[in-house]
Amino acid sequence: MRIASITVLLAMALCVAVFGLAYVEAPSGFDGLSNGSVDQATMDAAHDQFAEIDNVNIDGLGPLFNAVSCLDCHQSVADGGHSQVRELRAGHLDQRGTFVAATITLNDGSTVGPRSLINQRAVCPEAIGQLGLRENVRALRLSLALFGDGFVEAVSDDELLRISRNQYESTRGIIQGQPIYVDISEGTRGKRIGRFGWKDQHASLLSFSSDAYLNEMGITNNFSPTEATQTCNPPGVPAPNNTDDIFNFATFMRALKVAPRDENLANSTEAQLGADLFDFVGCQTCHVSTLHTVPAGTKLNGGAYTVSSAIGGKVFHPYGDFLLHGIGTGDGIVQNGPQNTRNKIRTMPLWGLRTRVEFLHDGRAHDLYEAIRSHRGEADAVRDRFDRLSTAQKTWIVRFLKSL
Ligand code: HEC
Ligand code: HEC
């Protein structure tokens, strides 16, 4: 038995002893089958809503929007995945150096904002607006895959805080992921640590769905009842009628399995050496391999969501910490966090990495070496250690990355 497996067994024994709970691996696959949180028919119906193409007159698409269905931007390599779609965000710094989200003037002379998301489509020319010169902080962001996000939603705030503390202690304060507390649209009690989006702007998949339905597709719903503009606002459907839709989006995402590894590659000697080196140089400080979900029955999201037995008590391997870091790639935009998050980005979880073509939040890197070379700031020392590896050792790390 390999030392690693013995360590895993010991760790599991410890978990059972301490928490009275053995964690089970979260199911993986790009197969469109439910992870067990709902039956297949329910997942399929929820998927149909996620894939539905909305139009202006019946569904109330617009007046401002970016695409006509969730699937439009979340489809590679299977439904619920990522895409090449990039969204535009913008704003400016005021005299005190505080970030202010953009206000843009539409072609009909009315204004939209302050709002950092700049919609790239509209249902009529009057509702199009271009960025003025003042809005000179501009950023593009790629869409993200949703595989396994139901498990991410069910990680406790305490586990994320523990990771942040460990980072601080193990690097003498050089690396410390920043948690931000965000509102839960559907909950009645308090906030949670954000974990979704490049800026950790949401903690709940239902809150994200509500936000995306309004901001990506211009469709109002109970938790996001106000259109960004009245210009060319289609009569559409009153907000409450669209609230079932956002529950369906959340149900579909919560039923997705985690991204599977390429097992052949993962079992190759090179990739295994690469995995050890990945830990050794300190990549795993931020790209944390293993997280856990809370026990089944736990109520999350301000009491609005009860974790099922298919989601609770699971262990999974996102290779991310879901915390914000300054690694010199920051996009200058403040979303739901404080001003000091302006140039921070959530550690990109590396699960499913082999399915991606462009890397970093704006897709500026087109191969893995380029992505790694971009790591500065908090990641300086780690990147230095990577740079000092031999060419062969670097290749092994990349083999490992391609097994994810
Ligand atoms: C026009 C493209 C587009 C459409 C349409 C779209 N999304 Fe997204 N989605 C994105 C982008 C871009 C991001 C990354 C956003 C960010 O953090 O800036 C994202 C991120 C997400 C995330 C966070 C994933 C994670 O792991 O952090 C969720 C959840 C999500 N979208 C759900 C939805 C749902 C549900 C719909 C349909 C209502 C939808 N999206 C429609 C582009 C899109
Ligand atoms: C201090 C935390 C930290 C450390 C240490 C770190 N990373 Fe990252 N990594 C990040 C963040 C944050 C991003 C996202 C940056 C962005 O998109 O602007 C990222 C992105 C990446 C990406 C791009 C993934 C994608 O799909 O876009 C790769 C690949 C990557 N890291 C590999 C590594 C490797 C290999 C190491 C070790 C040599 C490492 N990282 C060390 C925080 C870290």
Tab-separated table of C-alpha atoms in Angstrom, residues 28-395:
chain	number	residue	atom	x	y	z
A	28	SER	CA	-17.962	12.429	-10.783
A	29	GLY	CA	-18.907	12.464	-14.463
A	30	PHE	CA	-19.730	14.622	-17.477
A	31	ASP	CA	-22.649	12.257	-18.159
A	32	GLY	CA	-25.626	14.496	-17.376
A	33	LEU	CA	-26.800	12.015	-14.739
A	34	SER	CA	-27.992	13.212	-11.361
A	35	ASN	CA	-25.610	13.013	-8.420
A	36	GLY	CA	-28.596	11.711	-6.445
A	37	SER	CA	-29.772	15.021	-4.965
A	38	VAL	CA	-32.933	14.704	-7.099
A	39	ASP	CA	-34.235	11.881	-9.298
A	40	GLN	CA	-33.270	11.867	-12.973
A	41	ALA	CA	-36.667	13.094	-14.213
A	42	THR	CA	-36.479	16.122	-11.906
A	43	MET	CA	-32.934	16.876	-13.037
A	44	ASP	CA	-33.957	16.542	-16.699
A	45	ALA	CA	-36.883	18.937	-16.236
A	46	ALA	CA	-34.613	21.419	-14.439
A	47	HIS	CA	-32.053	21.019	-17.226
A	48	ASP	CA	-34.733	21.890	-19.825
A	49	GLN	CA	-35.298	25.183	-18.049
A	50	PHE	CA	-31.531	25.832	-17.936
A	51	ALA	CA	-31.331	25.127	-21.683
A	52	GLU	CA	-34.531	26.979	-22.666
A	53	ILE	CA	-34.065	29.742	-25.218
A	54	ASP	CA	-35.961	32.759	-23.946
A	55	ASN	CA	-37.464	35.341	-26.247
A	56	VAL	CA	-38.573	38.928	-25.884
A	57	ASN	CA	-42.335	38.727	-26.082
A	58	ILE	CA	-43.156	35.547	-24.225
A	59	ASP	CA	-40.417	35.279	-21.622
A	60	GLY	CA	-39.460	38.931	-21.174
A	61	LEU	CA	-35.854	38.619	-22.408
A	62	GLY	CA	-34.065	41.982	-22.106
A	63	PRO	CA	-34.185	44.922	-22.608
A	64	LEU	CA	-30.492	44.445	-21.702
A	65	PHE	CA	-28.976	40.964	-21.877
A	66	ASN	CA	-25.880	38.953	-22.792
A	67	ALA	CA	-27.325	35.692	-24.130
A	68	VAL	CA	-30.638	33.886	-24.529
A	69	SER	CA	-30.192	30.874	-22.239
A	70	CYS	CA	-27.993	29.749	-19.356
A	71	LEU	CA	-26.752	26.965	-21.639
A	72	ASP	CA	-25.456	29.555	-24.128
A	73	CYS	CA	-22.555	30.326	-21.801
A	74	HIS	CA	-22.391	27.060	-19.819
A	75	GLN	CA	-22.059	24.142	-22.200
A	76	SER	CA	-18.479	22.819	-22.670
A	77	VAL	CA	-17.707	19.872	-22.415
A	78	ALA	CA	-21.218	18.997	-21.304
A	79	ASP	CA	-24.314	20.941	-20.271
A	80	GLY	CA	-23.421	22.959	-17.174
A	81	GLY	CA	-19.832	23.547	-18.309
A	82	HIS	CA	-17.997	26.719	-19.255
A	83	SER	CA	-17.614	28.570	-22.578
A	84	GLN	CA	-15.483	31.121	-24.400
A	85	VAL	CA	-18.009	33.879	-23.601
A	86	ARG	CA	-16.406	36.872	-21.915
A	87	GLU	CA	-18.359	39.505	-20.092
A	88	LEU	CA	-17.477	43.154	-19.747
A	89	ARG	CA	-17.257	44.884	-16.376
A	90	ALA	CA	-16.315	48.510	-15.837
A	91	GLY	CA	-16.112	51.435	-13.472
A	92	HIS	CA	-13.666	54.112	-12.315
A	93	LEU	CA	-11.827	55.349	-9.243
A	94	ASP	CA	-13.167	58.493	-7.592
A	95	GLN	CA	-10.911	61.239	-6.186
A	96	ARG	CA	-10.325	59.241	-3.016
A	97	GLY	CA	-9.312	56.163	-4.996
A	98	THR	CA	-12.550	54.328	-4.237
A	99	PHE	CA	-13.915	52.086	-6.983
A	100	VAL	CA	-17.272	53.233	-8.346
A	101	ALA	CA	-19.240	50.984	-10.709
A	102	ALA	CA	-20.008	52.380	-14.173
A	103	THR	CA	-22.902	54.601	-15.132
A	104	ILE	CA	-23.567	54.476	-18.848
A	105	THR	CA	-25.725	56.602	-21.084
A	106	LEU	CA	-27.975	54.675	-23.442
A	107	ASN	CA	-28.672	55.836	-26.998
A	108	ASP	CA	-32.031	57.290	-25.886
A	109	GLY	CA	-30.223	59.546	-23.378
A	110	SER	CA	-31.296	57.701	-20.221
A	111	THR	CA	-28.685	56.279	-17.853
A	112	VAL	CA	-28.060	52.828	-16.381
A	113	GLY	CA	-26.100	52.207	-13.199
A	114	PRO	CA	-24.085	52.434	-11.141
A	115	ARG	CA	-23.529	48.829	-12.179
A	116	SER	CA	-20.238	47.107	-13.060
A	117	LEU	CA	-21.769	44.651	-15.556
A	118	ILE	CA	-22.033	46.143	-19.028
A	119	ASN	CA	-24.553	44.197	-21.096
A	120	GLN	CA	-23.361	43.469	-24.607
A	121	ARG	CA	-26.798	43.036	-26.205
A	122	ALA	CA	-30.163	44.768	-26.132
A	123	VAL	CA	-33.581	44.317	-27.749
A	124	CYS	CA	-33.540	47.720	-29.513
A	125	PRO	CA	-30.880	50.285	-30.542
A	126	GLU	CA	-32.173	52.827	-28.000
A	127	ALA	CA	-31.158	50.517	-25.128
A	128	ILE	CA	-27.530	50.154	-26.248
A	129	GLY	CA	-24.956	52.159	-24.312
A	130	GLN	CA	-21.228	52.502	-24.797
A	131	LEU	CA	-18.722	53.079	-22.016
A	132	GLY	CA	-17.674	56.700	-21.605
A	133	LEU	CA	-13.997	57.605	-21.210
A	134	ARG	CA	-14.577	58.134	-17.494
A	135	GLU	CA	-15.214	54.402	-16.958
A	136	ASN	CA	-11.575	53.542	-17.481
A	137	VAL	CA	-11.341	50.458	-15.253
A	138	ARG	CA	-12.371	47.684	-17.605
A	139	ALA	CA	-12.243	43.948	-17.297
A	140	LEU	CA	-13.271	40.877	-19.224
A	141	ARG	CA	-14.264	37.685	-17.476
A	142	LEU	CA	-14.698	34.215	-18.890
A	143	SER	CA	-17.662	32.092	-17.927
A	144	LEU	CA	-17.145	29.307	-15.406
A	145	ALA	CA	-18.111	25.637	-15.306
A	146	LEU	CA	-20.764	24.616	-12.809
A	147	PHE	CA	-19.803	20.953	-12.303
A	148	GLY	CA	-19.723	20.051	-8.624
A	149	ASP	CA	-20.967	23.469	-7.515
A	150	GLY	CA	-23.647	21.853	-5.319
A	151	PHE	CA	-20.817	20.446	-3.221
A	152	VAL	CA	-19.016	23.791	-3.095
A	153	GLU	CA	-22.227	25.420	-1.854
A	154	ALA	CA	-22.334	22.890	0.998
A	155	VAL	CA	-18.843	23.597	2.385
A	156	SER	CA	-19.107	25.280	5.789
A	157	ASP	CA	-17.808	28.798	6.342
A	158	ASP	CA	-15.667	27.302	9.121
A	159	GLU	CA	-13.808	25.053	6.675
A	160	LEU	CA	-13.000	28.046	4.435
A	161	LEU	CA	-11.847	30.088	7.450
A	162	ARG	CA	-9.651	27.176	8.569
A	163	ILE	CA	-7.984	27.097	5.131
A	164	SER	CA	-7.321	30.838	5.272
A	165	ARG	CA	-5.777	30.509	8.754
A	166	ASN	CA	-3.593	27.572	7.662
A	167	GLN	CA	-2.345	29.598	4.706
A	168	TYR	CA	-1.346	32.417	7.015
A	169	GLU	CA	0.411	30.110	9.472
A	170	SER	CA	2.218	27.924	6.939
A	171	THR	CA	3.577	30.892	4.929
A	172	ARG	CA	4.206	33.325	7.816
A	173	GLY	CA	1.513	35.630	6.559
A	174	ILE	CA	2.582	35.852	2.917
A	175	ILE	CA	-0.439	33.951	1.645
A	176	GLN	CA	-3.839	34.461	3.197
A	177	GLY	CA	-7.025	33.964	1.242
A	178	GLN	CA	-9.605	36.643	1.961
A	179	PRO	CA	-13.136	35.488	2.732
A	180	ILE	CA	-15.946	37.938	2.030
A	181	TYR	CA	-19.416	37.704	3.547
A	182	VAL	CA	-22.238	38.126	1.056
A	183	ASP	CA	-26.022	38.436	1.270
A	184	ILE	CA	-28.283	35.478	0.616
A	185	SER	CA	-31.286	36.625	-1.430
A	186	GLU	CA	-33.580	33.815	-0.258
A	187	GLY	CA	-32.444	33.583	3.371
A	188	THR	CA	-33.776	35.447	6.324
A	189	ARG	CA	-30.770	35.094	8.594
A	190	GLY	CA	-27.363	36.641	7.997
A	191	LYS	CA	-24.640	36.260	5.428
A	192	ARG	CA	-22.313	33.476	4.252
A	193	ILE	CA	-18.813	33.395	2.819
A	194	GLY	CA	-18.996	33.929	-0.955
A	195	ARG	CA	-17.597	31.106	-3.099
A	196	PHE	CA	-19.105	31.543	-6.583
A	197	GLY	CA	-17.896	33.824	-9.369
A	198	TRP	CA	-14.401	35.198	-9.984
A	199	LYS	CA	-14.938	37.665	-7.135
A	200	ASP	CA	-16.710	35.276	-4.725
A	201	GLN	CA	-19.767	37.427	-5.228
A	202	HIS	CA	-22.281	34.759	-4.141
A	203	ALA	CA	-22.589	31.919	-1.645
A	204	SER	CA	-25.858	30.369	-2.804
A	205	LEU	CA	-26.682	28.818	-6.180
A	206	LEU	CA	-30.239	30.118	-5.917
A	207	SER	CA	-28.997	33.672	-5.293
A	208	PHE	CA	-26.599	33.313	-8.256
A	209	SER	CA	-29.438	32.040	-10.469
A	210	SER	CA	-31.616	34.999	-9.585
A	211	ASP	CA	-28.774	37.422	-10.284
A	212	ALA	CA	-27.829	35.709	-13.577
A	213	TYR	CA	-31.440	35.559	-14.814
A	214	LEU	CA	-31.743	39.326	-14.418
A	215	ASN	CA	-28.232	40.362	-15.412
A	216	GLU	CA	-27.450	37.879	-18.217
A	217	MET	CA	-30.916	37.596	-19.681
A	218	GLY	CA	-32.865	40.600	-18.405
A	219	ILE	CA	-35.524	38.418	-16.796
A	220	THR	CA	-36.784	39.681	-13.449
A	221	ASN	CA	-37.767	37.309	-10.671
A	222	ASN	CA	-38.791	37.468	-7.009
A	223	PHE	CA	-35.298	38.127	-5.670
A	224	SER	CA	-34.231	40.463	-8.512
A	225	PRO	CA	-37.429	42.344	-9.337
A	226	THR	CA	-36.086	45.497	-11.015
A	227	GLU	CA	-34.958	45.838	-14.631
A	228	ALA	CA	-31.733	47.789	-15.208
A	229	THR	CA	-33.650	50.122	-17.551
A	230	GLN	CA	-37.210	50.768	-18.705
A	231	THR	CA	-36.031	51.622	-22.228
A	232	CYS	CA	-37.728	49.130	-24.614
A	233	ASN	CA	-38.678	47.008	-21.624
A	234	PRO	CA	-40.819	44.220	-23.087
A	235	PRO	CA	-44.195	43.643	-21.407
A	236	GLY	CA	-42.969	40.115	-20.607
A	237	VAL	CA	-43.950	38.139	-17.588
A	238	PRO	CA	-44.325	39.619	-14.084
A	239	ALA	CA	-41.346	38.800	-11.854
A	240	PRO	CA	-43.069	36.289	-9.518
A	241	ASN	CA	-43.861	33.978	-12.447
A	242	ASN	CA	-40.179	33.525	-13.170
A	243	THR	CA	-39.312	32.446	-9.678
A	244	ASP	CA	-39.934	28.740	-10.430
A	245	ASP	CA	-37.326	29.083	-13.180
A	246	ILE	CA	-34.560	30.121	-10.808
A	247	PHE	CA	-35.374	27.209	-8.473
A	248	ASN	CA	-35.028	24.944	-11.520
A	249	PHE	CA	-31.624	26.419	-12.389
A	250	ALA	CA	-30.455	25.809	-8.825
A	251	THR	CA	-31.858	22.262	-8.848
A	252	PHE	CA	-30.028	21.467	-12.086
A	253	MET	CA	-26.709	22.847	-10.816
A	254	ARG	CA	-27.040	21.102	-7.443
A	255	ALA	CA	-27.597	17.798	-9.302
A	256	LEU	CA	-24.385	18.061	-11.363
A	257	LYS	CA	-21.565	15.663	-10.540
A	258	VAL	CA	-18.002	16.895	-10.056
A	259	ALA	CA	-15.623	16.977	-13.044
A	260	PRO	CA	-14.034	13.522	-13.468
A	261	ARG	CA	-10.248	13.056	-13.653
A	262	ASP	CA	-8.550	11.576	-16.706
A	263	GLU	CA	-7.819	8.362	-14.794
A	264	ASN	CA	-5.231	7.011	-17.239
A	265	LEU	CA	-3.181	10.136	-17.032
A	266	ALA	CA	-3.771	10.525	-13.287
A	267	ASN	CA	-2.330	7.031	-12.734
A	268	SER	CA	0.754	7.647	-14.880
A	269	THR	CA	4.066	7.932	-13.043
A	270	GLU	CA	4.732	11.380	-14.493
A	271	ALA	CA	1.425	12.837	-13.312
A	272	GLN	CA	1.916	11.311	-9.857
A	273	LEU	CA	5.388	12.811	-9.604
A	274	GLY	CA	3.846	16.070	-10.796
A	275	ALA	CA	1.173	15.902	-8.076
A	276	ASP	CA	3.898	15.534	-5.418
A	277	LEU	CA	5.834	18.470	-6.868
A	278	PHE	CA	2.639	20.559	-7.055
A	279	ASP	CA	2.359	20.086	-3.275
A	280	PHE	CA	6.097	20.457	-2.702
A	281	VAL	CA	6.465	23.880	-4.359
A	282	GLY	CA	3.320	25.122	-2.579
A	283	CYS	CA	0.704	25.334	-5.346
A	284	GLN	CA	-1.643	23.418	-3.040
A	285	THR	CA	-1.556	26.257	-0.499
A	286	CYS	CA	-4.198	28.005	-2.643
A	287	HIS	CA	-5.202	25.204	-5.027
A	288	VAL	CA	-6.397	23.082	-2.085
A	289	SER	CA	-6.981	19.505	-3.217
A	290	THR	CA	-9.627	18.352	-0.772
A	291	LEU	CA	-12.748	19.915	0.729
A	292	HIS	CA	-15.720	18.471	2.610
A	293	THR	CA	-19.434	19.154	2.737
A	294	VAL	CA	-21.487	19.620	5.896
A	295	PRO	CA	-23.568	16.678	7.197
A	296	ALA	CA	-26.876	15.880	5.459
A	297	GLY	CA	-29.752	17.721	7.083
A	298	THR	CA	-27.741	20.897	7.765
A	299	LYS	CA	-29.646	24.076	6.916
A	300	LEU	CA	-27.669	26.576	4.848
A	301	ASN	CA	-28.251	29.870	3.044
A	302	GLY	CA	-30.029	31.556	5.924
A	303	GLY	CA	-32.108	28.466	6.641
A	304	ALA	CA	-33.601	28.335	3.127
A	305	TYR	CA	-31.752	25.199	1.918
A	306	THR	CA	-31.500	21.810	3.620
A	307	VAL	CA	-28.564	19.680	2.458
A	308	SER	CA	-29.643	16.249	1.145
A	309	SER	CA	-27.840	12.979	1.840
A	310	ALA	CA	-26.507	13.017	-1.751
A	311	ILE	CA	-24.663	16.291	-1.064
A	312	GLY	CA	-23.923	16.073	2.674
A	313	GLY	CA	-20.943	14.232	4.165
A	314	LYS	CA	-18.955	14.191	0.898
A	315	VAL	CA	-15.295	14.754	0.140
A	316	PHE	CA	-14.306	16.303	-3.197
A	317	HIS	CA	-11.228	17.660	-4.960
A	318	PRO	CA	-11.632	21.123	-6.502
A	319	TYR	CA	-7.951	22.209	-6.283
A	320	GLY	CA	-9.152	25.588	-5.104
A	321	ASP	CA	-9.817	27.365	-1.795
A	322	PHE	CA	-12.699	29.588	-2.973
A	323	LEU	CA	-10.969	32.566	-1.310
A	324	LEU	CA	-9.701	35.811	-2.850
A	325	HIS	CA	-5.981	36.379	-3.476
A	326	GLY	CA	-3.791	39.085	-4.958
A	327	ILE	CA	-1.522	37.331	-7.459
A	328	GLY	CA	-0.992	40.354	-9.690
A	329	THR	CA	-3.721	39.467	-12.189
A	330	GLY	CA	-6.469	41.485	-10.474
A	331	ASP	CA	-9.132	43.123	-12.589
A	332	GLY	CA	-9.684	46.359	-10.628
A	333	ILE	CA	-13.387	45.709	-10.062
A	334	VAL	CA	-15.064	45.686	-6.645
A	335	GLN	CA	-18.204	43.581	-6.463
A	336	ASN	CA	-19.693	42.354	-3.200
A	337	GLY	CA	-16.478	42.605	-1.174
A	338	PRO	CA	-14.736	45.572	0.459
A	339	GLN	CA	-12.470	47.960	-1.499
A	340	ASN	CA	-9.367	45.896	-0.716
A	341	THR	CA	-10.691	43.087	-2.959
A	342	ARG	CA	-10.347	45.327	-6.006
A	343	ASN	CA	-7.298	43.561	-7.375
A	344	LYS	CA	-7.989	40.137	-5.949
A	345	ILE	CA	-9.392	37.123	-7.754
A	346	ARG	CA	-10.773	33.846	-6.427
A	347	THR	CA	-8.259	31.004	-6.758
A	348	MET	CA	-9.386	29.313	-9.942
A	349	PRO	CA	-10.398	25.756	-8.987
A	350	LEU	CA	-8.357	23.479	-11.258
A	351	TRP	CA	-10.865	20.603	-11.492
A	352	GLY	CA	-11.813	20.137	-15.133
A	353	LEU	CA	-8.687	22.085	-16.195
A	354	ARG	CA	-8.053	19.768	-19.169
A	355	THR	CA	-11.359	20.917	-20.694
A	356	ARG	CA	-10.260	24.553	-20.811
A	357	VAL	CA	-8.539	26.304	-23.726
A	358	GLU	CA	-7.964	29.794	-22.299
A	359	PHE	CA	-6.749	30.483	-18.790
A	360	LEU	CA	-7.068	33.145	-16.071
A	361	HIS	CA	-10.200	35.208	-15.571
A	362	ASP	CA	-9.912	37.088	-18.861
A	363	GLY	CA	-8.441	34.240	-20.900
A	364	ARG	CA	-5.143	36.093	-21.382
A	365	ALA	CA	-3.099	32.872	-21.079
A	366	HIS	CA	-3.271	30.183	-23.719
A	367	ASP	CA	-1.079	27.551	-22.205
A	368	LEU	CA	-0.435	26.338	-18.715
A	369	TYR	CA	3.130	27.652	-18.450
A	370	GLU	CA	1.869	31.098	-19.364
A	371	ALA	CA	-0.843	30.847	-16.685
A	372	ILE	CA	1.706	29.774	-14.053
A	373	ARG	CA	4.186	32.500	-15.073
A	374	SER	CA	1.470	35.125	-14.443
A	375	HIS	CA	1.397	34.264	-10.706
A	376	ARG	CA	2.971	37.159	-8.730
A	377	GLY	CA	2.143	38.898	-5.443
A	378	GLU	CA	1.033	36.367	-2.834
A	379	ALA	CA	2.183	33.573	-5.175
A	380	ASP	CA	5.687	35.002	-5.828
A	381	ALA	CA	7.648	32.579	-3.652
A	382	VAL	CA	5.705	29.583	-4.952
A	383	ARG	CA	6.201	30.608	-8.560
A	384	ASP	CA	9.921	31.103	-7.835
A	385	ARG	CA	10.141	27.532	-6.577
A	386	PHE	CA	8.329	26.371	-9.713
A	387	ASP	CA	10.790	28.363	-11.877
A	388	ARG	CA	13.738	26.648	-10.198
A	389	LEU	CA	12.486	23.142	-11.026
A	390	SER	CA	14.156	21.246	-13.856
A	391	THR	CA	12.465	21.176	-17.246
A	392	ALA	CA	11.454	17.557	-16.651
A	393	GLN	CA	9.938	18.384	-13.271
A	394	LYS	CA	7.911	21.228	-14.793
A	395	THR	CA	6.627	18.824	-17.451
